[in-house]
PDB file of C-alpha atoms in Angstrom:
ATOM      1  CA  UNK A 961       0.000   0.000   0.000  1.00  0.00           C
ATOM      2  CA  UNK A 962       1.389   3.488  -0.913  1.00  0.00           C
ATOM      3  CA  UNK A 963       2.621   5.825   1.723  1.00  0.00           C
ATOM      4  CA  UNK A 964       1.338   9.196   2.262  1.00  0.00           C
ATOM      5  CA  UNK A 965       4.426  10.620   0.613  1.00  0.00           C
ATOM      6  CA  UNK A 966       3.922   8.485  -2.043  1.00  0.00           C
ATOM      7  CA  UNK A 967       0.609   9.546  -3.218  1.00  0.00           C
ATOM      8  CA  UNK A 968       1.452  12.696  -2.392  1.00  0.00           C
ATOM      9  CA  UNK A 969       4.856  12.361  -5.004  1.00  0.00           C
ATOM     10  CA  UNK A 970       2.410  10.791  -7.654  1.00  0.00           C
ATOM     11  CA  UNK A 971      -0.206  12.951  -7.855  1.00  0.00           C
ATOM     12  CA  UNK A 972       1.419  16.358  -7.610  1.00  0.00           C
ATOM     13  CA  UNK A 973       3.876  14.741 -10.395  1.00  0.00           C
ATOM     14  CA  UNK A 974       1.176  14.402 -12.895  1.00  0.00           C
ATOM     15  CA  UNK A 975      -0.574  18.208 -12.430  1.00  0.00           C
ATOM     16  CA  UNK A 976       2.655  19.687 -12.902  1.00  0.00           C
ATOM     17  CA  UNK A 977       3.980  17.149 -15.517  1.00  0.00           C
ATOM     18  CA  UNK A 978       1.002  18.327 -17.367  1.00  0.00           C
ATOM     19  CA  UNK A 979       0.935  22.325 -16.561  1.00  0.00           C
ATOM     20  CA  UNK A 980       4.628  22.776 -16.409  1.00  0.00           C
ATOM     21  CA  UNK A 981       6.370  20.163 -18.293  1.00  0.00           C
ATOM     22  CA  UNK A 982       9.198  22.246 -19.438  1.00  0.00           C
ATOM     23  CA  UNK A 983      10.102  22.714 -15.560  1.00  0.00           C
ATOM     24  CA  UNK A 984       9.797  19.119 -14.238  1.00  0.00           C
ATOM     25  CA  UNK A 985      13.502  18.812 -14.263  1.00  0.00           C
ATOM     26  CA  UNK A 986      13.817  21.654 -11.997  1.00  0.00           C
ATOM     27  CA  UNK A 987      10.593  21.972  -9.793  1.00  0.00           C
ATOM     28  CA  UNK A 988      10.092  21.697  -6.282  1.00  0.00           C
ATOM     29  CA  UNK A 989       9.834  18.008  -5.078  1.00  0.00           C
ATOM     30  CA  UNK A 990       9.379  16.969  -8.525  1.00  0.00           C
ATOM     31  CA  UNK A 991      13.295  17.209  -9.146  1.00  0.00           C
ATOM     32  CA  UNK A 992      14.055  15.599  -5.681  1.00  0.00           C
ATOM     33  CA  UNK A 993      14.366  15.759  -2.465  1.00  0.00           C
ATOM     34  CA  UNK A 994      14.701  14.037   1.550  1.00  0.00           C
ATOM     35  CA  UNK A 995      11.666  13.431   3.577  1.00  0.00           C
ATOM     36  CA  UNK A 996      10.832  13.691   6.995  1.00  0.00           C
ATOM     37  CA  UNK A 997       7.237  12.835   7.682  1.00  0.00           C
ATOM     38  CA  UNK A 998       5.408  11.897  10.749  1.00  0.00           C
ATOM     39  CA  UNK A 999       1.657  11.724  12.320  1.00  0.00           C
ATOM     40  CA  UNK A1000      -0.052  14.127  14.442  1.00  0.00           C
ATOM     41  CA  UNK A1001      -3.762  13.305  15.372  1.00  0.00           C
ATOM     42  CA  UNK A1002      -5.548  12.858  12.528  1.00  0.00           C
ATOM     43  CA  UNK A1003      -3.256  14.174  10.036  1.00  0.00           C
ATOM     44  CA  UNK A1004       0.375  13.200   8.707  1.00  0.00           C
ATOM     45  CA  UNK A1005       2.887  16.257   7.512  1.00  0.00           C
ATOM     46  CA  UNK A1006       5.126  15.693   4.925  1.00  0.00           C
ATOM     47  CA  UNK A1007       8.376  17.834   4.395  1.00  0.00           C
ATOM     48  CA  UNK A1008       9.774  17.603   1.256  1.00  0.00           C
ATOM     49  CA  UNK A1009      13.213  19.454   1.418  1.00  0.00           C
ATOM     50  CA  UNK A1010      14.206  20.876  -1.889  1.00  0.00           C
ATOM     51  CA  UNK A1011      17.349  18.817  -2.992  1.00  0.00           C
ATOM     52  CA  UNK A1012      17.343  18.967  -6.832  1.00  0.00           C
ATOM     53  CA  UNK A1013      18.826  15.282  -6.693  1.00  0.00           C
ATOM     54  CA  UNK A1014      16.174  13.018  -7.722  1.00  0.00           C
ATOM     55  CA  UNK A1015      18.622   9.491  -7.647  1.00  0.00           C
ATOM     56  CA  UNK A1016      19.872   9.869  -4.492  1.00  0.00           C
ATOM     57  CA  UNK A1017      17.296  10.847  -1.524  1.00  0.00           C
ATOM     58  CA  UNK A1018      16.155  10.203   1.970  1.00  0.00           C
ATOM     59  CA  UNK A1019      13.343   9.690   4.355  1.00  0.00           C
ATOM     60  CA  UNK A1020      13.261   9.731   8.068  1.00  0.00           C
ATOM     61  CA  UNK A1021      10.653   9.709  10.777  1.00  0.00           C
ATOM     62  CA  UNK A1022       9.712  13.099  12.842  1.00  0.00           C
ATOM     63  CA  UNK A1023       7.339  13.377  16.267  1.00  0.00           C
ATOM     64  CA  UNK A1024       5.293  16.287  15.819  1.00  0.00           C
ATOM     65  CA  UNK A1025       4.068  17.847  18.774  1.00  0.00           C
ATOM     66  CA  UNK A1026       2.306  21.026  20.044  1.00  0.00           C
ATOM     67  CA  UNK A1027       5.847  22.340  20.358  1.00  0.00           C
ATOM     68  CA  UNK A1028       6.869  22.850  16.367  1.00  0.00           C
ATOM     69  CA  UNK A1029       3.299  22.604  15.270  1.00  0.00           C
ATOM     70  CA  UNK A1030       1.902  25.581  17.429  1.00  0.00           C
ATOM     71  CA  UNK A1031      -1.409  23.956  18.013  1.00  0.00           C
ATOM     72  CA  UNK A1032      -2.559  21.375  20.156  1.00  0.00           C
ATOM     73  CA  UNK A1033      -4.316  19.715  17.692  1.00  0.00           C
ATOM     74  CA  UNK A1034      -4.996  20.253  13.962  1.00  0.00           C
ATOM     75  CA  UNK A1035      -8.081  21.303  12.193  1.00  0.00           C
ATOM     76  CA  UNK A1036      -9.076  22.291   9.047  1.00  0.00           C
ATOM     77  CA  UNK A1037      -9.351  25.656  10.170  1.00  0.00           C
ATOM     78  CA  UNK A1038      -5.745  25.746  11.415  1.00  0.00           C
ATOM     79  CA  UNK A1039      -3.656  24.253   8.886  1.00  0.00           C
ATOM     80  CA  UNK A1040      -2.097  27.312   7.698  1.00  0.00           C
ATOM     81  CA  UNK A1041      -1.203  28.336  10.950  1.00  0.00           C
ATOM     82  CA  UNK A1042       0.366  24.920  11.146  1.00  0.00           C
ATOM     83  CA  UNK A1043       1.702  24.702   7.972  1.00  0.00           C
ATOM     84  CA  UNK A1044       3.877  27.963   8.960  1.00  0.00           C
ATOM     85  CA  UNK A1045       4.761  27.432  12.538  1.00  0.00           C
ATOM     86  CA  UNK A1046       6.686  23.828  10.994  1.00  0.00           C
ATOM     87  CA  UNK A1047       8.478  26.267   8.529  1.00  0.00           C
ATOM     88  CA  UNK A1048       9.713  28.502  11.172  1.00  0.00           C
ATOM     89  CA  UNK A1049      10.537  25.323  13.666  1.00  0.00           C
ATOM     90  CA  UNK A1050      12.537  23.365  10.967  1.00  0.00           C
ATOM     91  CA  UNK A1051      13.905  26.319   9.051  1.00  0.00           C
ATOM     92  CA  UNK A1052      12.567  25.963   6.002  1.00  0.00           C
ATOM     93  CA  UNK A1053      13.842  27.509   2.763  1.00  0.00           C
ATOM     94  CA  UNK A1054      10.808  28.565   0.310  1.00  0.00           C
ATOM     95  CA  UNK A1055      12.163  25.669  -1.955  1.00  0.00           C
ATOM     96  CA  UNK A1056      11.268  23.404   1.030  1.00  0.00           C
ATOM     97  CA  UNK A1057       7.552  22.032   0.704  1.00  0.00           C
ATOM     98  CA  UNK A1058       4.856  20.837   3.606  1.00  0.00           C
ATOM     99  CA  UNK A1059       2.129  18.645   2.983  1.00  0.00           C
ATOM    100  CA  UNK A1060      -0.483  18.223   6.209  1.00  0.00           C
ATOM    101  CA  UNK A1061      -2.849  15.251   4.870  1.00  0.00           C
ATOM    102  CA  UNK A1062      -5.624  14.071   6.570  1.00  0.00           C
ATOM    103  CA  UNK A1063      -5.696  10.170   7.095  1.00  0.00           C
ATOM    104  CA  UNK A1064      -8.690   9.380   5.290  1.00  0.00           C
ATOM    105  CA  UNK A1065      -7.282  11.516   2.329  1.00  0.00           C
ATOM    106  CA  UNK A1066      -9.954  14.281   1.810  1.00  0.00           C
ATOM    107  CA  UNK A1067      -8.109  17.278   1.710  1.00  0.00           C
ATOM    108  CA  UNK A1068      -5.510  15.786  -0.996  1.00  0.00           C
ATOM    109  CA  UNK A1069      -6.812  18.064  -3.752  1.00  0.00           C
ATOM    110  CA  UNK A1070      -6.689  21.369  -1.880  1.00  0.00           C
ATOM    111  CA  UNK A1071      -3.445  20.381  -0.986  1.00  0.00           C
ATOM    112  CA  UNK A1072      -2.094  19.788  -3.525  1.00  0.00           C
ATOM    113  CA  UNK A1073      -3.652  22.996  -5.338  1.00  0.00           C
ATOM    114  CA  UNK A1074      -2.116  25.456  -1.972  1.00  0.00           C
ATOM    115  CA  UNK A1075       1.297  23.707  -3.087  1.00  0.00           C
ATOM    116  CA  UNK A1076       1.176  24.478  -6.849  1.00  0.00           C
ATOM    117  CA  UNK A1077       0.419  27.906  -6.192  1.00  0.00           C
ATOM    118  CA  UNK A1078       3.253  28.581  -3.769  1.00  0.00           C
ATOM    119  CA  UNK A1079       5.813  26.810  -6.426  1.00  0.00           C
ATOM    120  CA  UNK A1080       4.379  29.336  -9.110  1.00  0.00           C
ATOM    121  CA  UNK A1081       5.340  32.016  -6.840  1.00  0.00           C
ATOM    122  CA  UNK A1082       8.578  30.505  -5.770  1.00  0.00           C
ATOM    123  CA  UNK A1083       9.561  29.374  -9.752  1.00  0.00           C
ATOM    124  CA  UNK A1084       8.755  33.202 -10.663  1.00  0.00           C
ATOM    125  CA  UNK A1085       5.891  32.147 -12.771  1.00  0.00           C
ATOM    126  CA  UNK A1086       3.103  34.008 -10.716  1.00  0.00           C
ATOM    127  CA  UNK A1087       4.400  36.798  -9.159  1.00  0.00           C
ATOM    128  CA  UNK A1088       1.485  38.658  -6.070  1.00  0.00           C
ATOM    129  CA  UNK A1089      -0.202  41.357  -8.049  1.00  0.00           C
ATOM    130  CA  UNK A1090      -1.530  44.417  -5.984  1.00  0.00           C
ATOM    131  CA  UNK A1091      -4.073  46.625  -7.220  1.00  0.00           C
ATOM    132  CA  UNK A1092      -4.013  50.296  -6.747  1.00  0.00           C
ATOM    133  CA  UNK A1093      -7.134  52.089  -6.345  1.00  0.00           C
ATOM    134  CA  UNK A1094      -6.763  56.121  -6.377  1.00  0.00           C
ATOM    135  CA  UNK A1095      -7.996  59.423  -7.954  1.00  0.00           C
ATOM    136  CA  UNK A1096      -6.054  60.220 -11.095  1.00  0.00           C
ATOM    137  CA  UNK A1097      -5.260  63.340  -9.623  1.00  0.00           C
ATOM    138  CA  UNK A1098      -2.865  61.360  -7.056  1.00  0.00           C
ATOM    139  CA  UNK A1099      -1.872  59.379 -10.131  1.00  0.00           C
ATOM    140  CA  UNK A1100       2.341  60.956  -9.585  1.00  0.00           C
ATOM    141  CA  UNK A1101       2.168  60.078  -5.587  1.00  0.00           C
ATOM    142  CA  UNK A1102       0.887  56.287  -6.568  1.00  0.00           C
ATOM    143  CA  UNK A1103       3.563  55.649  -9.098  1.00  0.00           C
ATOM    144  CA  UNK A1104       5.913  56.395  -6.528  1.00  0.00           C
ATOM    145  CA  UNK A1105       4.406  53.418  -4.150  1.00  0.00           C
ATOM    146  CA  UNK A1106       3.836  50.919  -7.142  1.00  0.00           C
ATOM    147  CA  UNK A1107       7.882  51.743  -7.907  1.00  0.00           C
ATOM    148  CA  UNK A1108       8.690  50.726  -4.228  1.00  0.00           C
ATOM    149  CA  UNK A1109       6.381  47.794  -4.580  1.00  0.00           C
ATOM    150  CA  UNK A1110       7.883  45.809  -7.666  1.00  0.00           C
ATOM    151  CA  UNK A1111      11.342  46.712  -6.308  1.00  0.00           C
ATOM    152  CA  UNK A1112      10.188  44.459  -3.167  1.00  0.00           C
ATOM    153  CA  UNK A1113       9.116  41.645  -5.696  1.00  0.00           C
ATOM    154  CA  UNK A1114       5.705  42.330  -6.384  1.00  0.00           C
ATOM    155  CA  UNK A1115       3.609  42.976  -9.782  1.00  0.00           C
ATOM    156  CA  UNK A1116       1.398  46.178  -9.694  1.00  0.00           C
ATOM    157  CA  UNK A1117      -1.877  46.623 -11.182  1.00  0.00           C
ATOM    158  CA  UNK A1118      -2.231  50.497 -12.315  1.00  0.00           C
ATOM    159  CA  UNK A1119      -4.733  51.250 -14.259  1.00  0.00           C
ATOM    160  CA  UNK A1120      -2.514  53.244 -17.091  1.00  0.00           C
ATOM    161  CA  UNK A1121       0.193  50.449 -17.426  1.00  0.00           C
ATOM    162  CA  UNK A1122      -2.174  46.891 -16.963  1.00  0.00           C
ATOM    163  CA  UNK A1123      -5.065  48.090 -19.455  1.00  0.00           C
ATOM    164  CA  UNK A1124      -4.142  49.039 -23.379  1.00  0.00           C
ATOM    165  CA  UNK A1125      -5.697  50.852 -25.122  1.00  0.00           C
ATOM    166  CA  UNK A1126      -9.159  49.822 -26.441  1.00  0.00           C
ATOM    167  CA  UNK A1127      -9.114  47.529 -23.310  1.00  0.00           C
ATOM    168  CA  UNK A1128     -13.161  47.996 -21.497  1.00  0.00           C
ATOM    169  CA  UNK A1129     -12.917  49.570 -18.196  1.00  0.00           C
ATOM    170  CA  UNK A1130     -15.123  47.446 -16.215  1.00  0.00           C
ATOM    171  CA  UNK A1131     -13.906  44.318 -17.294  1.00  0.00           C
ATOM    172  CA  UNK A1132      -9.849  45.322 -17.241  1.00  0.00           C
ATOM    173  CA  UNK A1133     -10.531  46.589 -13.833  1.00  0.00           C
ATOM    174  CA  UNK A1134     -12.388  43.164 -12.812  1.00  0.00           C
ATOM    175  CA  UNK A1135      -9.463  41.142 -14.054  1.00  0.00           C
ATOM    176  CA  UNK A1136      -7.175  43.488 -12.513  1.00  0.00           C
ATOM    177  CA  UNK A1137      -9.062  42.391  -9.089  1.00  0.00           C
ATOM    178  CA  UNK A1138      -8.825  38.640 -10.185  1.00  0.00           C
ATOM    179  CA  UNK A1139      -5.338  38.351 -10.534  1.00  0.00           C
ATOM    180  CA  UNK A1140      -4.864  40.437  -7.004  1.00  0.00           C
ATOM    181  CA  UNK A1141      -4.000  39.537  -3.610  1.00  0.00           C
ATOM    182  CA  UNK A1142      -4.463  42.506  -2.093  1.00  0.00           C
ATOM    183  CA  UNK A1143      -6.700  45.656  -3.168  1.00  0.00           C
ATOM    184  CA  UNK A1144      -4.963  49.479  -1.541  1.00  0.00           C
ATOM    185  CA  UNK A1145      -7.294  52.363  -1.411  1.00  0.00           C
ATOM    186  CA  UNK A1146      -5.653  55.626  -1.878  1.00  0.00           C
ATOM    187  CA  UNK A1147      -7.812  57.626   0.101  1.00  0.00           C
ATOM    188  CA  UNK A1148      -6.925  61.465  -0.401  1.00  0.00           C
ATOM    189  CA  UNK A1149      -9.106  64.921  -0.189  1.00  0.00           C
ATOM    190  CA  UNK A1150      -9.832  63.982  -4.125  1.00  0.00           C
ATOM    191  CA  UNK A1151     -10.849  60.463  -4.151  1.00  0.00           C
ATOM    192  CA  UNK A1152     -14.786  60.413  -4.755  1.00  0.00           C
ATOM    193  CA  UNK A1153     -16.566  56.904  -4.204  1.00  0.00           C
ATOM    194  CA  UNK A1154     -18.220  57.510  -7.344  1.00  0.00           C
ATOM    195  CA  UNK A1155     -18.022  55.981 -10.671  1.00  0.00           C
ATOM    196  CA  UNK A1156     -15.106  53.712 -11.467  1.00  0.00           C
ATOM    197  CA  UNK A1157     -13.893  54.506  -7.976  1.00  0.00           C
ATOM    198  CA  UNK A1158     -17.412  53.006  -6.748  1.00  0.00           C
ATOM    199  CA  UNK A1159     -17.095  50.094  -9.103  1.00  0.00           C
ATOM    200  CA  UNK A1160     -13.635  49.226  -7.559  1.00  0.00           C
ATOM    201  CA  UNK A1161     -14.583  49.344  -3.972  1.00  0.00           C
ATOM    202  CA  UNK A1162     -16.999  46.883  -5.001  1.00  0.00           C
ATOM    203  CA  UNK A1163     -14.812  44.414  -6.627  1.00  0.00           C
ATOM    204  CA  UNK A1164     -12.716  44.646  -3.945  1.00  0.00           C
ATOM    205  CA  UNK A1165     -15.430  43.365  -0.983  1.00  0.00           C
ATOM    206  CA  UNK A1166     -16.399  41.003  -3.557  1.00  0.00           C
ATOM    207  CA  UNK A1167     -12.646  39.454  -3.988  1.00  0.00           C
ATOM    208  CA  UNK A1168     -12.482  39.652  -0.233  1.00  0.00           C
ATOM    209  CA  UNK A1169     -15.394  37.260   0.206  1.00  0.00           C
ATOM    210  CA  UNK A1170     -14.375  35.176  -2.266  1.00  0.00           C
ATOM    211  CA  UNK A1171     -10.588  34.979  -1.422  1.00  0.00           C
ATOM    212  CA  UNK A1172     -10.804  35.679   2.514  1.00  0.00           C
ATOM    213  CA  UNK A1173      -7.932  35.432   3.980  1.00  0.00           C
ATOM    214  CA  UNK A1174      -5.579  35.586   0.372  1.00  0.00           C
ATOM    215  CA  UNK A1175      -6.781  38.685  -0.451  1.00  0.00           C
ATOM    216  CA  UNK A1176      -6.721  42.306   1.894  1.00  0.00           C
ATOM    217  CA  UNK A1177      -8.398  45.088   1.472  1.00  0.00           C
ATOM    218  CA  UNK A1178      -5.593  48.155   2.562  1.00  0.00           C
ATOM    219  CA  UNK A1179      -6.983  51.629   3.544  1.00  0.00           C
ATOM    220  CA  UNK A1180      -4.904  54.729   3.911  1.00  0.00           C
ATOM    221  CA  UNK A1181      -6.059  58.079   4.230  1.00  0.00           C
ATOM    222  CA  UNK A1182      -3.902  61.217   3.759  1.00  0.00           C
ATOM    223  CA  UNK A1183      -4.694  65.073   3.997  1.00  0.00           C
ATOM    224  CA  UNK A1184      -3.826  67.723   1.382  1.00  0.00           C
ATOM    225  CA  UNK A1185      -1.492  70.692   2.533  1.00  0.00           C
ATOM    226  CA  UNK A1186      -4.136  72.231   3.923  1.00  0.00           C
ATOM    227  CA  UNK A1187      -4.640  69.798   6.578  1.00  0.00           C
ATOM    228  CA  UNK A1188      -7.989  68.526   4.398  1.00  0.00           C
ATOM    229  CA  UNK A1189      -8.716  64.839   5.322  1.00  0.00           C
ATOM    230  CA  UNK A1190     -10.071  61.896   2.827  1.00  0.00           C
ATOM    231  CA  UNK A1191     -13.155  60.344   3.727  1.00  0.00           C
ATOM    232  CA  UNK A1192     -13.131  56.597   3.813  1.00  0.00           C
ATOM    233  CA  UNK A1193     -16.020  55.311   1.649  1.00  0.00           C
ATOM    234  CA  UNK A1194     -18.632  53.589   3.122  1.00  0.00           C
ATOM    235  CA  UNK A1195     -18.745  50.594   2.341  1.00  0.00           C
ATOM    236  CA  UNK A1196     -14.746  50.328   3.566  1.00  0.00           C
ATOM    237  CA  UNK A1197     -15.285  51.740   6.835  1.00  0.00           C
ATOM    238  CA  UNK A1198     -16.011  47.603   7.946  1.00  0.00           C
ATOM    239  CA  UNK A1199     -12.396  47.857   7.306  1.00  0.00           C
ATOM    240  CA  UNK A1200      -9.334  48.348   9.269  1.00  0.00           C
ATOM    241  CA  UNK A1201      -7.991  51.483   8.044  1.00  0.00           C
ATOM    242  CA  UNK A1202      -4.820  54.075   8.951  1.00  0.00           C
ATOM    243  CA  UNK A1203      -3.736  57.394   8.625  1.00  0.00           C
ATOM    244  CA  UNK A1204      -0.454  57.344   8.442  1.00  0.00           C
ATOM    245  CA  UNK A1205       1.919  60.521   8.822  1.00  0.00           C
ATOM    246  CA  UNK A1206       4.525  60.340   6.250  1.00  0.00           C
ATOM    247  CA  UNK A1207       4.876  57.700   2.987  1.00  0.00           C
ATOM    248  CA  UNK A1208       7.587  55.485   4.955  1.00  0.00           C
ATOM    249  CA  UNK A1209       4.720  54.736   7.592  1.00  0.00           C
ATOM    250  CA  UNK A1210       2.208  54.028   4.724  1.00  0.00           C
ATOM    251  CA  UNK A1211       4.774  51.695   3.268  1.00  0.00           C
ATOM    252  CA  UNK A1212       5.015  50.181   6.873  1.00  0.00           C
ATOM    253  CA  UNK A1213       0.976  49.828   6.881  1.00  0.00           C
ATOM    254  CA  UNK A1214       1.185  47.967   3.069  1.00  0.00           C
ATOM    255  CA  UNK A1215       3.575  45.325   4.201  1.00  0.00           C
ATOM    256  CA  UNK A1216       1.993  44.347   7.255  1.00  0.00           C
ATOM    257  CA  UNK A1217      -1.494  44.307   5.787  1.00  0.00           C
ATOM    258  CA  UNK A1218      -0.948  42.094   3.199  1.00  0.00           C
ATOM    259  CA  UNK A1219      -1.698  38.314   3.030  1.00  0.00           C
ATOM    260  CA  UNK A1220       2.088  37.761   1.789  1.00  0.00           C
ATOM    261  CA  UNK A1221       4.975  37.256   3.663  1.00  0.00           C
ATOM    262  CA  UNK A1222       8.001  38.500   1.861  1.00  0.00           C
ATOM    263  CA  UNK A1223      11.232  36.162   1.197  1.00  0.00           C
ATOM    264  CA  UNK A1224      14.027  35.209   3.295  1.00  0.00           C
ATOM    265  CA  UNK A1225      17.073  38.040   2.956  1.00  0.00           C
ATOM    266  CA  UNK A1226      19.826  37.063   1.147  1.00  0.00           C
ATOM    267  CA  UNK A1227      22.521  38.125  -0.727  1.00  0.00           C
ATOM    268  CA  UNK A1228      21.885  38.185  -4.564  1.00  0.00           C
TER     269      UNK A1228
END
């Protein structure tokens, strides 16, 4: 009978055999690695740690506990949490992979899917796309932030670069959402929730309830020179939002608020 591993190997072989096959050589798990798997209540948690060696690799037994899990049990509504207190207690690289699968198998599929997506992002074949939401009159201020943003690693979704010409506003601004992990909300003395300013504070609640915890809907609010205050829209007031005092703090706000952590430091 196959191992946990095993199926685990098998099946994630074949979806990105068949998505990616000009990467299997190189891809996460797929191109090899040493296990270390053990049990913990109702689940088993796989680490596959990235080796790029697929004829020569290892397996060995762990005891999970409440200790490196974090959690005194596991649930389906804690297996994130889980997942990321095992990276941080076995110092994990983001090459380094975690399974948790449930004995009788029914999560397999989801995943499965959570570890394809976090190999597109680690292969550089999804990069975390941010959306910027703003008056076009703050149009210079935002370039400025989506600047900082790509230099961190992420892909920015402004309205003037992401939709060509001819492109229809409603539906380049809904895809612009789609792609998104996070939605930020500009809020100055000039932003109006009215018209395509309405439509994207819309799109954004929506992704949120769709995408809970992956996606974040980021408020800031900033005065003119004359002291003159934004007013939050509606509709985002459910929503955490700051006021920061200068653009480093806002920058400050962004990174915390978003459903991303960013990569280990390194030298390049």
């Amino acid at each position: 009978m196959a191992t946990a591993s095993e199926i685990i190997d098998k099946e994630y072989r074949k979806i990105v055999q068949k998505k990616y096959p000009e990467y299997s050589n190189v891809w996460p798990i797929i191109s090899g690695y040493n296990l270390l798997n053990g049990t913990y209540g109702n689940y088993i948690i796989c680490i596959f740690k990235h080796t790029g060696n697929s004829s020569m690799m290892a397996s060995s037994v762990v005891e999970f506990n409440a200790v490196n899990t974090g959690m005194a049990s596991i649930s389906s509504q804690n297996i994130d949490s889980v997942r990321d207190k095992v990276r941080s207690s076995f110092h994990l690289s983001n090459m380094d992979s975690i399974v948790i699968l449930a004995t009788d198998g029914s999560n397999l599929e989801s995943e499965l899917q959570k570890l394809l997506e976090s190999h597109e992002f680690v292969m550089g074949i999804r990069k975390m796309k941010i959306f910027l939401s703003h008056k076009g009159a703050d149009k210079p201020i935002v370039r400025l932030y989506k600047q900082t943003l790509e230099i961190l690693g992420f892909e920015v979704w402004l309205d003037e670069d992401a939709m060509p010409a001819g492109t229809a506003l409603h539906r380049g601004i809904l895809q612009g959402f789609k792609e998104s992990c996070a939605a930020i909300f500009f809020i100055t003395p000039n932003y109006k929730d009215e018209g395509f300013l309405e439509t994207e504070v819309n799109y954004a609640i929506t992704e949120k309830m769709n995408k809970g915890d992956k996606f974040s809907i980021i408020t800031l609010v900033f005065s003119d020179d004359e002291g003159k205050i934004g007013e939050v829209p509606e509709l985002l007031k459910t929503y955490v939002w700051k006021q920061p005092a200068n653009d480093l703090e806002a920058l400050q706000e962004i990174i915390k608020a978003l459903p991303v952590k960013l990569g280990d430091v390194r030298y390049r």
